[in-house]
C-alpha angles and dihedrals in degrees: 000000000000148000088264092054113121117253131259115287096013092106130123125196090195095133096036088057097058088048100048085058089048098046089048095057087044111025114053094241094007084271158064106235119032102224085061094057128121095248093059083063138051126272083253103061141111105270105198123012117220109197136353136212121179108321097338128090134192128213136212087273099050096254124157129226147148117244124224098164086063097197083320097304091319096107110069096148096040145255119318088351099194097218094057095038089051092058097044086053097047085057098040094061081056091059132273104227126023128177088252138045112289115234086231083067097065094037086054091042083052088047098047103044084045094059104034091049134204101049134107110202134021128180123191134234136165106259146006103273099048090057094041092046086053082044091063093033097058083045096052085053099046101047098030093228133115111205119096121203107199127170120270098214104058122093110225136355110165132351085234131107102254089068101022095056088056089063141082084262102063103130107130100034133104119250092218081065097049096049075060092072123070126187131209120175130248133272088016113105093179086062094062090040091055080050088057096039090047093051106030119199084353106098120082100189161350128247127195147128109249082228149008126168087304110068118221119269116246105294098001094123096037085050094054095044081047098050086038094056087049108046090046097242129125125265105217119189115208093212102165093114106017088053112082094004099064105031136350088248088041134250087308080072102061095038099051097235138147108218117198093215127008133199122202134172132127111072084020081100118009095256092323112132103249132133135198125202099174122169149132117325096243101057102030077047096070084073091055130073100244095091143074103222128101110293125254119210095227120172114341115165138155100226098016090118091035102169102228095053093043083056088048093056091043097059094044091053088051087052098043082059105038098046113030096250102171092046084064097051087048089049083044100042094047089045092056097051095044091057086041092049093046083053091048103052090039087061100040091248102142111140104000094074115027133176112214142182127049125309093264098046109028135170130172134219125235117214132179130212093297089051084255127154104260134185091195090062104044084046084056094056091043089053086032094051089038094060085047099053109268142097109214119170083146141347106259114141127204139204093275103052090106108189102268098060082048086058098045089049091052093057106045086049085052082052096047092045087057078070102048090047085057095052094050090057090040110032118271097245088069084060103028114082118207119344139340117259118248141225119256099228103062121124095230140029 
């Protein structure tokens, strides 16, 4: 952002407005992905964005501001980073989708499995859920069981109903499927054993993130690969936001563990829509056609190896390697907590206002005056930051935040939490203008 920038509270959300009425009588939710949606933002917030360079984005009404959702945690490079879109578009005048495999297929499947190490087969899809819900499916076959034990205190693992049906937003959804679905907590390995105990030869597999905003406790991981091992099921690692944010090999990597079966997606392209399930030979092999047990109908999609994006990936594993990508998140990521901290304990803010994770993948936590979780505060810093600026659903830095847009976020945050401080003293309904935001898992509206 430069000298030229309007300044804070000049903007106007004209154009976002009329298109926010159009989108609702035309788009379910007004958008395409729910944690997009207005009600996950303040009533004073862009409503569209219209283009993107680095880390700053620019909406339908030309305002500024500097990104740290980052295409929910999908852009680790930065927007329309030329060297990624060159490539895409270098593939894509080739052609995006043939009859047979494209050889771009075999050269991404020989990057990927060289740089996130310790697995012998990967095979590609467009999103998340398509590679996570493979992911179950290959266990069920190999093991022969049905139940799934996933962690409770995760957000969000597939848009299928083997995970959806275990939320708050399971209408729709049969119950025989959601009794298929077990949950144990983080970070509690007893409460996985008593699953096992409780359901004895019955659950085919496992299904976490390494790491959230909470790390794991000495020996968690190691305990649930362990019990995993024992009881025949399959570990599978949830890595989408964990894999090219905390290690080149992934956060397997930095736990020492051995994972049976790992997702990745997100920063595997840039933005660009491309998904990983990678695992052990004997059991990614039962979608395949070298073998003599019944098939599994593992990953089939039209545009799953969809040229462009395969080229995508390509090019952002080149550069993970050549340029130390996720040292730079980590140097980011520290630089802005320690300016946000220093806010923090000059205000009197502990524990009303927190950032939490680690440097390259950081959230914070809203409080009121109990110390108690609040939407109406965190939709007070995101109107608060906005005006300010910024778009903040999160912290999470990318390769482009240089320091002086980390400085300039750190001040604008130190600015915003001058008005929370005063809410807290005041009450937040005299600062927050229109209604809180809301989670996306809630029964009702």
């Amino acid at each position: 952002m430069n000298s030229q920038t309007k300044p804070p509270f000049a903007q106007t959300f004209a154009n976002s407005s009329k298109m926010q009425t159009r989108a609702h009588a035309l788009i379910p939710g007004g958008a395409h992905t729910y944690a997009k949606g207005d009600d996950q933002y303040p009533v004073l917030a862009p409503g569209f964005l219209a283009r993107g360079q680095g880390c700053h984005v620019w909406d339908v009404d030309g305002n500024e501001f500097i990104e740290y959702g980052m295409g929910l945690r999908a852009v680790t490079l930065g927007h329309a980073y030329a060297p990624v879109v060159e490539a895409a578009h270098r593939q894509m005048l080739l052609g995006e989708n043939y009859t047979r495999p494209a050889a771009i297929e075999l050269d991404c499947a020989e990057q990927f499995l060289s740089l996130i190490e310790g697995f012998d087969m990967v095979k590609f899809g467009k999103n998340g859920s398509d590679a996570t819900t493979a992911a179950v499916r290959l266990a069920r076959a190999y093991t022969g069981r049905d139940l799934i034990a996933r962690c409770a205190d995760q957000p969000f693992f597939s848009v299928d109903d083997w995970f959806i049906g275990d939320t708050a937003m399971s209408a729709g959804i049969p119950r025989a499927i959601q009794e298929l679905t077990l949950q144990f907590r983080y970070n509690d390995t007893e409460s996985l054993r008593a699953l096992f105990e409780q359901n004895p030869g019955r659950i085919a597999c496992v299904v976490l993130e390494a790491a959230t905003a909470v790390e794991p406790a000495p020996d968690f991981l190691r305990s649930v690969q362990e019990l995993c091992r024992r009881e025949g099921a399959v570990f599978i690692l949830d890595e989408m936001i964990t894999g090219f944010r905390w290690h080149n090999a992934g956060a397997k990597k930095v736990y020492g563990i051995s994972p049976d079966l790992s997702t990745f997606g997100k920063g595997m392209g840039n933005g660009f829509s491309v998904s990983a399930l990678a695992g052990r030979r004997e059991i990614m092999e039962l979608g395949g056609l070298q073998h003599d047990r019944e098939r599994v109908f593992l990953l089939s999609t039209t545009h799953g190896a969809e040229t462009h994006s395969l080229a995508a990936a390509i090019e952002t594993m080149q550069i993970y390697r050549r340029d130390n990508v996720i040292e730079f998140l980590y140097r980011q990521g520290e630089r802005l907590r320690t300016g946000v901290n220093r806010a923090i304990v000059s205000l009197g803010l502990k524990g009303s206002f927190e950032v939490l994770g680690r440097p390259s993948n950081m959230v914070y936590a809203t409080r009121d005056q109990a110390q108690q979780p609040s939407q109406a505060f965190r939709a007070l810093f995101l109107q608060e930051t906005i005006r300010r600026g910024l778009i903040m659903p999160s912290m999470v830095v990318s390769f482009s935040h240089s320091d002086a847009d980390i400085d300039q976020t750190i001040e604008a945050i130190g600015e915003a939490l001058q008005v929370y401080r005063r809410a807290l003293e005041d009450g937040v309904e005299r600062y927050l203008i229109g209604r809180p935001v809301k989670p996306v898992f809630r029964k009702f509206n």
